[in-house]
Coordinates of C-alpha atoms in Angstrom, one line a residue:
M173 CA 15.7 -10.5 -60.0
K174 CA 17.3 -13.2 -57.9
R175 CA 14.0 -14.3 -56.4
F176 CA 12.5 -14.4 -59.9
L177 CA 15.3 -16.6 -61.2
Y178 CA 14.9 -18.9 -58.1
R179 CA 11.2 -19.3 -58.7
L180 CA 11.8 -20.0 -62.4
F181 CA 14.3 -22.7 -61.5
H182 CA 11.9 -24.0 -58.9
F183 CA 9.1 -24.3 -61.4
T184 CA 11.4 -25.7 -64.1
Y185 CA 12.5 -28.5 -61.8
A186 CA 8.9 -29.5 -60.9
L187 CA 8.1 -29.5 -64.6
E188 CA 11.1 -31.6 -65.5
Q189 CA 10.3 -34.2 -62.8
S190 CA 6.7 -34.4 -64.1
R191 CA 8.0 -34.9 -67.6
R192 CA 10.4 -37.6 -66.5
R193 CA 7.5 -39.7 -65.3
R194 CA 5.0 -38.9 -68.1
L195 CA 7.0 -38.3 -71.3
T196 CA 9.7 -40.5 -72.7
T197 CA 12.6 -39.2 -74.8
S198 CA 10.9 -40.5 -78.0
G199 CA 7.8 -38.5 -76.9
V200 CA 9.8 -35.3 -76.5
I201 CA 11.2 -35.7 -80.0
I202 CA 7.8 -36.4 -81.5
L203 CA 6.4 -33.4 -79.7
L204 CA 9.1 -31.1 -81.0
C205 CA 8.5 -32.5 -84.5
L206 CA 4.8 -31.7 -84.1
I207 CA 5.5 -28.1 -83.1
I208 CA 7.9 -27.6 -86.1
S209 CA 5.6 -29.2 -88.6
A210 CA 2.7 -27.0 -87.3
M211 CA 4.8 -23.9 -87.8
L212 CA 5.9 -24.9 -91.3
G213 CA 2.5 -26.2 -92.4
L214 CA 0.4 -23.1 -91.7
D215 CA -0.1 -22.6 -95.5
T216 CA -1.6 -25.9 -96.7
N217 CA -1.7 -24.6 -100.3
Q218 CA 2.1 -24.2 -100.5
N219 CA 3.4 -27.4 -99.0
L220 CA 2.3 -30.8 -97.6
T221 CA 3.9 -30.4 -94.1
Y222 CA 0.4 -30.3 -92.6
Q223 CA 0.1 -34.0 -93.4
I224 CA 3.1 -34.7 -91.2
F225 CA 1.5 -32.7 -88.5
T226 CA -1.7 -34.5 -88.8
F227 CA 0.1 -37.9 -88.6
L228 CA 2.1 -37.0 -85.6
L229 CA -0.9 -35.5 -83.8
S230 CA -2.8 -38.7 -84.4
I231 CA 0.0 -40.8 -82.9
L232 CA 0.2 -38.5 -79.8
I233 CA -3.5 -38.7 -79.3
I234 CA -3.5 -42.5 -79.4
S235 CA -0.6 -42.6 -77.0
I236 CA -2.2 -40.3 -74.5
V237 CA -5.6 -42.2 -74.6
S238 CA -4.0 -45.6 -74.3
S239 CA -1.9 -44.6 -71.3
R240 CA -5.2 -43.7 -69.5
F241 CA -6.2 -47.4 -69.4
F242 CA -3.3 -48.5 -67.1
S243 CA -4.7 -50.0 -64.0
F244 CA -2.2 -51.4 -61.6
R245 CA -2.2 -51.9 -57.8
F246 CA 1.0 -52.8 -56.0
S247 CA 2.9 -52.6 -52.7
A248 CA 6.6 -52.7 -52.2
V249 CA 9.3 -53.2 -49.5
R250 CA 12.7 -51.7 -49.9
I251 CA 15.5 -53.7 -48.2
L252 CA 18.4 -51.3 -47.6
P253 CA 21.8 -52.0 -46.1
R254 CA 22.9 -50.0 -43.2
F255 CA 25.3 -47.7 -45.1
A256 CA 26.3 -46.7 -48.6
T257 CA 29.7 -45.2 -49.6
V258 CA 30.5 -42.2 -51.9
G259 CA 31.7 -43.4 -55.3
V260 CA 30.5 -47.1 -54.9
N261 CA 27.3 -48.0 -56.6
L262 CA 24.8 -49.4 -54.2
K263 CA 22.7 -52.4 -55.1
Y264 CA 19.7 -53.3 -52.8
R265 CA 16.6 -55.4 -53.1
I266 CA 13.0 -54.4 -53.6
V267 CA 10.1 -56.8 -53.2
I268 CA 7.1 -55.8 -55.3
H269 CA 3.6 -57.3 -54.7
N270 CA 1.3 -57.3 -57.7
K271 CA -2.1 -56.9 -56.2
T272 CA -4.0 -57.4 -59.5
N273 CA -5.5 -60.6 -61.0
K274 CA -3.4 -60.6 -64.1
I275 CA 0.2 -60.7 -65.2
Q276 CA 1.9 -57.3 -65.7
N277 CA 4.3 -57.0 -68.5
N278 CA 6.5 -54.2 -70.0
L279 CA 6.9 -52.3 -66.7
Q280 CA 9.7 -50.1 -65.3
L281 CA 10.5 -49.1 -61.8
L282 CA 11.8 -45.7 -60.8
E283 CA 13.1 -44.5 -57.4
S284 CA 12.2 -41.0 -56.3
F285 CA 14.0 -39.0 -53.6
A286 CA 12.6 -36.4 -51.3
D287 CA 12.3 -32.9 -52.8
P288 CA 16.0 -31.6 -53.0
R289 CA 15.2 -28.1 -54.1
P290 CA 17.0 -25.6 -51.8
T291 CA 15.2 -22.7 -50.1
F292 CA 15.8 -19.2 -51.3
P293 CA 18.1 -18.3 -48.4
E294 CA 20.2 -21.4 -49.2
F295 CA 20.3 -20.6 -52.8
I296 CA 21.6 -17.1 -52.1
A297 CA 24.0 -18.0 -49.3
T298 CA 25.5 -21.3 -50.7
P299 CA 27.9 -20.7 -53.7
E300 CA 28.9 -23.6 -55.9
P301 CA 32.6 -24.8 -55.3
E302 CA 34.9 -22.9 -57.6
E303 CA 32.0 -20.6 -58.7
Q304 CA 34.4 -17.7 -59.0
K305 CA 35.9 -19.4 -62.1
R306 CA 32.6 -19.0 -64.0
N307 CA 31.9 -16.0 -66.2
A308 CA 29.9 -13.0 -64.8
F309 CA 26.7 -14.0 -66.4
D310 CA 26.7 -17.5 -65.0
R311 CA 27.6 -16.2 -61.5
Y312 CA 24.7 -13.7 -61.7
V313 CA 22.0 -16.0 -63.0
G314 CA 23.1 -18.9 -60.7
Y315 CA 21.8 -21.7 -62.8
Y316 CA 25.0 -23.9 -62.2
R317 CA 24.6 -23.2 -58.6
W318 CA 21.0 -24.4 -58.6
V319 CA 22.0 -27.6 -60.4
W320 CA 24.9 -28.3 -58.0
L321 CA 22.6 -27.7 -55.0
I322 CA 20.0 -30.0 -56.3
A323 CA 22.6 -32.8 -56.8
R324 CA 24.2 -32.1 -53.4
K325 CA 20.9 -32.2 -51.5
R326 CA 19.7 -35.3 -53.4
V327 CA 23.0 -37.1 -52.5
A328 CA 22.5 -39.9 -55.1
T329 CA 21.2 -40.5 -58.6
A330 CA 18.8 -43.2 -59.8
K331 CA 17.7 -44.5 -63.2
A332 CA 14.6 -46.5 -64.1
I333 CA 15.0 -50.2 -64.5
D334 CA 12.9 -52.7 -66.4
L335 CA 10.8 -55.1 -64.3
P336 CA 10.4 -58.8 -65.1
P337 CA 6.8 -60.0 -65.8
L338 CA 4.9 -59.8 -62.5
P339 CA 2.6 -62.7 -61.9
P340 CA -0.8 -62.0 -60.5
N341 CA -1.2 -61.7 -56.7
S342 CA 2.4 -62.6 -56.0
K343 CA 5.6 -61.0 -54.9
T344 CA 8.7 -60.5 -57.1
E345 CA 12.1 -59.5 -55.9
V346 CA 14.3 -57.2 -58.0
V347 CA 17.7 -55.6 -57.6
Y348 CA 17.9 -51.7 -57.9
E349 CA 21.0 -49.7 -58.2
I350 CA 21.8 -46.1 -57.3
A351 CA 25.0 -44.1 -57.5
P352 CA 25.9 -42.1 -54.2
A353 CA 27.7 -39.0 -55.3
Y354 CA 28.0 -37.1 -52.0
R355 CA 28.2 -38.0 -48.3
G356 CA 25.1 -37.4 -46.2
L357 CA 21.5 -38.7 -45.9
I358 CA 19.6 -40.1 -48.9
R359 CA 15.9 -39.5 -48.3
F360 CA 13.8 -41.9 -50.3
A361 CA 10.3 -40.7 -51.1
D362 CA 8.4 -43.1 -53.3
L363 CA 8.5 -45.9 -55.8
T364 CA 6.9 -45.4 -59.2
V365 CA 5.9 -48.2 -61.5
I366 CA 5.8 -47.0 -65.2
R367 CA 4.3 -48.6 -68.3
P368 CA 5.0 -46.9 -71.7
D369 CA 2.2 -46.8 -74.3
V370 CA 2.3 -48.9 -77.5
F371 CA 4.4 -46.3 -79.4
G372 CA 6.7 -45.7 -76.4
L373 CA 5.8 -41.9 -76.3
F374 CA 3.8 -41.4 -73.1
N375 CA 4.0 -43.2 -69.8
A376 CA 1.2 -44.3 -67.5
Y377 CA 2.4 -44.6 -63.9
V378 CA 1.4 -45.6 -60.4
T379 CA 3.2 -44.3 -57.3
N380 CA 3.6 -45.9 -53.9
Y381 CA 4.8 -43.6 -51.1
L382 CA 7.6 -45.4 -49.3
P383 CA 9.7 -43.0 -47.2
Q384 CA 13.1 -44.3 -45.9
S385 CA 16.6 -43.0 -45.4
L386 CA 20.1 -44.2 -45.8
L387 CA 23.4 -42.7 -44.6
V388 CA 26.1 -42.2 -47.2
L389 CA 29.6 -42.5 -45.7
P390 CA 32.7 -40.6 -47.0
K391 CA 34.8 -41.9 -49.8
L392 CA 37.6 -44.2 -48.6
Y393 CA 41.1 -44.3 -49.8
N394 CA 43.6 -47.1 -49.6
V395 CA 46.3 -46.0 -47.2
P396 CA 49.5 -47.8 -46.0
P397 CA 49.9 -48.6 -42.2
I398 CA 50.5 -45.5 -40.3
K399 CA 53.2 -45.8 -37.6
L400 CA 53.6 -42.7 -35.5
P401 CA 56.5 -42.6 -33.0
G402 CA 55.6 -42.3 -29.4
S403 CA 55.4 -44.4 -26.2
R404 CA 52.4 -45.6 -24.3
R405 CA 50.8 -43.1 -22.0
Y406 CA 49.0 -43.6 -18.6
Q407 CA 45.2 -43.3 -19.2
S408 CA 43.3 -42.4 -16.0
G409 CA 40.4 -44.9 -15.6
G410 CA 41.8 -47.4 -18.2
V411 CA 40.2 -48.2 -21.4
A412 CA 36.6 -48.1 -20.1
L413 CA 36.9 -44.5 -19.0
A414 CA 39.5 -43.4 -21.6
S415 CA 37.0 -41.0 -23.2
S416 CA 35.8 -39.4 -19.9
V417 CA 37.2 -37.7 -16.8
G418 CA 37.7 -40.0 -13.7
D419 CA 40.2 -41.5 -11.3
S420 CA 39.1 -45.2 -11.2
E421 CA 41.5 -47.9 -12.3
E422 CA 41.3 -51.0 -14.4
F423 CA 40.0 -54.1 -12.6
R424 CA 42.6 -57.0 -12.4
S425 CA 41.6 -59.5 -9.7
L426 CA 40.2 -60.2 -6.3
R427 CA 42.2 -60.8 -3.1
E428 CA 41.9 -60.9 0.6
Y429 CA 41.7 -57.7 2.6
R430 CA 45.0 -56.1 3.9
P431 CA 45.3 -53.5 6.5
G432 CA 45.2 -50.1 4.9
D433 CA 43.0 -51.1 1.9
S434 CA 40.3 -48.6 1.2
L435 CA 36.8 -49.6 2.2
R436 CA 35.6 -48.4 -1.2
K437 CA 37.5 -51.4 -2.8
I438 CA 35.7 -54.0 -0.8
H439 CA 33.8 -56.5 -3.0
W440 CA 30.7 -57.1 -0.9
K441 CA 29.3 -60.1 -2.8
S442 CA 32.6 -62.0 -2.5
W443 CA 32.7 -61.2 1.3
A444 CA 29.2 -62.6 1.6
K445 CA 30.3 -65.8 -0.1
V446 CA 33.5 -66.6 1.7
G447 CA 32.8 -65.0 5.0
K448 CA 35.8 -62.7 5.1
P449 CA 36.7 -59.3 3.6
I450 CA 37.6 -59.4 -0.1
V451 CA 38.9 -56.3 -2.0
K452 CA 39.2 -55.6 -5.8
E453 CA 42.8 -55.3 -7.0
E454 CA 43.1 -52.7 -9.7
Q455 CA 45.9 -51.4 -11.9
D456 CA 46.8 -48.4 -13.9
E457 CA 46.7 -48.9 -17.6
F458 CA 49.1 -47.6 -20.2
F459 CA 48.5 -47.8 -24.0
V460 CA 48.9 -45.8 -27.2
R461 CA 46.6 -43.1 -28.0
H462 CA 46.5 -40.9 -31.1
A463 CA 44.6 -37.7 -32.0
L464 CA 43.1 -37.1 -35.4
I465 CA 42.6 -33.4 -35.9
L466 CA 40.3 -32.5 -38.7
D467 CA 40.4 -28.9 -40.0
T468 CA 36.9 -27.7 -40.9
F469 CA 37.6 -24.0 -40.9
Q470 CA 36.7 -22.3 -44.2
S471 CA 34.6 -19.4 -45.4
V472 CA 32.1 -21.3 -47.5
K473 CA 29.7 -24.1 -46.6
Y474 CA 30.9 -26.7 -49.1
S475 CA 34.2 -27.1 -50.9
E476 CA 36.0 -29.9 -52.7
I477 CA 39.0 -29.6 -50.5
L478 CA 36.9 -30.1 -47.3
E479 CA 35.2 -33.2 -48.8
E480 CA 38.6 -34.6 -49.6
A481 CA 39.9 -33.8 -46.1
I482 CA 36.9 -35.7 -44.6
A483 CA 37.6 -38.7 -46.9
I484 CA 41.3 -38.8 -45.9
A485 CA 40.3 -38.6 -42.2
A486 CA 37.9 -41.5 -42.6
S487 CA 40.6 -43.5 -44.4
L488 CA 43.3 -42.9 -41.8
A489 CA 41.0 -43.5 -38.9
C490 CA 40.0 -46.9 -40.2
E491 CA 43.7 -47.8 -40.5
V492 CA 44.7 -46.5 -37.1
Q493 CA 42.0 -48.4 -35.4
T494 CA 43.3 -51.7 -36.6
Q495 CA 46.5 -51.1 -34.6
E496 CA 45.3 -51.8 -31.1
S497 CA 45.4 -48.1 -30.1
L498 CA 42.8 -45.4 -29.1
L499 CA 42.0 -42.6 -31.5
D500 CA 40.5 -39.2 -30.5
L501 CA 38.7 -37.6 -33.5
M502 CA 38.7 -33.8 -33.0
F503 CA 36.9 -31.2 -35.1
V504 CA 34.7 -28.2 -34.8
G505 CA 31.3 -27.9 -36.4
H506 CA 28.4 -26.2 -34.7
E507 CA 30.6 -26.7 -31.6
A508 CA 33.8 -28.4 -30.6
Y509 CA 33.7 -32.2 -30.7
C510 CA 36.0 -35.1 -29.5
F511 CA 35.1 -38.7 -30.0
T512 CA 37.2 -41.6 -28.9
F513 CA 37.4 -44.9 -30.8
G514 CA 39.3 -48.1 -30.6
R515 CA 39.9 -51.0 -28.1
G516 CA 36.2 -51.7 -27.6
L517 CA 35.0 -48.1 -26.9
S518 CA 33.4 -47.5 -30.4
H519 CA 33.5 -49.2 -33.7
T520 CA 34.6 -48.0 -37.1
D521 CA 31.0 -47.7 -38.3
K522 CA 30.2 -45.2 -35.6
M523 CA 33.2 -43.1 -36.5
L524 CA 32.2 -43.1 -40.2
E525 CA 28.7 -42.0 -39.3
I526 CA 30.1 -39.0 -37.5
L527 CA 32.4 -38.1 -40.4
A528 CA 29.5 -38.4 -42.8
S529 CA 27.7 -35.6 -40.9
V530 CA 30.7 -33.1 -40.5
V531 CA 30.0 -29.6 -41.6
A532 CA 32.2 -26.6 -42.4
C533 CA 32.8 -24.1 -39.7
P534 CA 32.8 -20.7 -41.5
D535 CA 31.9 -18.5 -38.4
K536 CA 34.7 -19.6 -36.0
S537 CA 38.5 -19.2 -36.0
F538 CA 41.0 -22.0 -35.9
D539 CA 41.7 -21.3 -32.3
S540 CA 38.3 -22.9 -31.4
I541 CA 39.8 -26.4 -31.6
I542 CA 42.8 -25.6 -29.3
P543 CA 40.9 -26.2 -26.0
I544 CA 39.9 -29.8 -26.8
V545 CA 43.5 -30.5 -28.0
M546 CA 45.0 -29.0 -24.7
E547 CA 42.5 -31.0 -22.7
R548 CA 44.0 -34.3 -23.8
V549 CA 47.5 -33.5 -24.9
S550 CA 49.0 -35.2 -21.8
L551 CA 47.4 -38.5 -22.8
L552 CA 48.5 -38.5 -26.5
S553 CA 51.3 -40.6 -28.0
G554 CA 51.0 -39.1 -31.5
C555 CA 48.8 -36.9 -33.6
I556 CA 47.6 -36.7 -37.3
C557 CA 46.5 -33.3 -38.5
I558 CA 44.6 -32.7 -41.7
F559 CA 44.7 -29.1 -42.7
L560 CA 42.8 -27.2 -45.4
C561 CA 45.6 -24.6 -45.6
W562 CA 48.8 -23.5 -43.8
D563 CA 49.0 -20.3 -41.7
D564 CA 50.3 -19.0 -38.5
D565 CA 47.4 -20.4 -36.4
R566 CA 48.0 -23.9 -37.6
K567 CA 51.8 -23.5 -37.3
R568 CA 51.4 -22.5 -33.6
L569 CA 49.4 -25.7 -32.9
I570 CA 52.1 -27.9 -34.4
N571 CA 54.8 -26.0 -32.5
Y572 CA 52.8 -26.6 -29.3
L573 CA 52.4 -30.3 -29.9
S574 CA 56.1 -30.5 -30.8
G575 CA 57.0 -28.7 -27.6
M576 CA 55.0 -31.3 -25.7
G577 CA 57.1 -34.0 -27.3
I578 CA 54.2 -35.3 -29.4
H579 CA 55.1 -36.4 -32.9
S580 CA 52.7 -35.2 -35.6
L581 CA 51.9 -36.3 -39.1
V582 CA 50.7 -33.0 -40.8
L583 CA 48.8 -33.4 -44.1
I584 CA 48.2 -30.2 -45.9
L585 CA 45.7 -30.2 -48.8
T586 CA 46.1 -27.9 -51.7
Y587 CA 44.9 -27.5 -55.3
P588 CA 47.4 -28.5 -58.0
G589 CA 49.8 -25.7 -58.8
K590 CA 48.8 -23.6 -55.9
T591 CA 51.7 -22.5 -53.7
N592 CA 51.4 -22.7 -49.9
N593 CA 53.0 -20.4 -47.4
F594 CA 54.9 -23.3 -45.9
D595 CA 58.1 -22.8 -44.0
R596 CA 59.6 -26.2 -43.1
E597 CA 62.6 -24.5 -41.4
S598 CA 60.3 -23.2 -38.6
M599 CA 59.3 -26.7 -37.5
P600 CA 61.4 -28.7 -35.0
D601 CA 63.4 -31.4 -36.7
G602 CA 62.4 -34.9 -36.1
I603 CA 59.2 -34.1 -34.3
A604 CA 56.6 -33.3 -37.0
T605 CA 56.4 -34.8 -40.4
F606 CA 54.8 -32.8 -43.3
R607 CA 53.2 -34.0 -46.5
I608 CA 51.5 -31.8 -49.2
L609 CA 48.5 -33.6 -50.8
N610 CA 47.3 -32.3 -54.2
L611 CA 43.7 -32.6 -55.1
G612 CA 43.4 -35.0 -58.0
K613 CA 46.5 -37.0 -56.8
I614 CA 45.3 -37.9 -53.3
Q615 CA 45.4 -41.6 -53.7
E616 CA 48.9 -41.9 -55.0
E617 CA 50.3 -39.4 -52.6
L618 CA 48.6 -41.1 -49.6
M619 CA 50.4 -44.4 -50.6
Q620 CA 53.7 -42.6 -50.2
L621 CA 53.2 -41.8 -46.5

């Protein structure tokens, strides 16, 4: 039965996409009226409804025939920015080249995305967020799950726009607008130029295949400056090697050779120039380094609370990077990851790209993130933890960081009205700071940090 429903949804979606291009809203209304008048006018001796049927049928025939005479050749170039952001409408330019010898009027332009229909295993294994709140019939049929999956995989929505008159054999630039609703990759498929018939019932259209992609970054919140207590720590290898393992030091200057200097520090090019041994003088480097630990451990693939956690991580990471410090972003997806940003190592855009691709980790325990935290704990000045819930595993991590003398800002996300098993008394005083963030009030609660 589930497979039958999946195929029904699959077919219905294809039918709706075809109708969207071919039939206008007015055309749908006329078609419904035609069907009703046909049913009511079967007995021509009892009423005159058949006359309405004949009139509507004539209009539809004229509309369909006239739409067949649309002949238009064009090419297009889509000029996209590097990124889009969830919740911020994206405007970009499209250059359309009219390749016909006459002016083209009354046209519309429609963006189409790659087929977002989920596979049957995805449909079965990926529940809609908060699906348990729906009634038993909706959960069994899965229509709302299908609609949500389509929207999630499409990432953004687009509406047709009216085109200005297109001069013959010339290029015209227009501005198109889409609405990114989810983070991830938008896969553009083709551009469709549409011309309604004289009655505005049927559309004639020409499609130009133009595949491109655009990354949608997580939503960003306004956050106040985050100041975590903690002193500068020695970083083996200095800034250049802060994200790797090594023993080299930060270059400072050149000087003459002194007895006891290592031969590995000789600067051979300078020796060749001045005719006497010259060595590189280096120094250890100390600076502030924070960790941003993102909790991705949940039983389902998608959830509202995980999306909010990623948005908060992106917002805080952008703020921390403006404070002349290093930031280690730590999370677990298909495997454990740690990326270092700040002070010239990587830029904010790269960090947002990574967060745009973060996935949930339903098949691992929270302990999977402990090794990458322990590996760098001696380098850290402070830590920001974004948790999806509060339990003994997360409590042990905060106790461990506190025991190492590392101050932690712990943000625990929860649904409004839902109580958390949160015991403040078990936390060391003055070491860890805790904040509860309620979904729906994230922005105002972040401003209180």
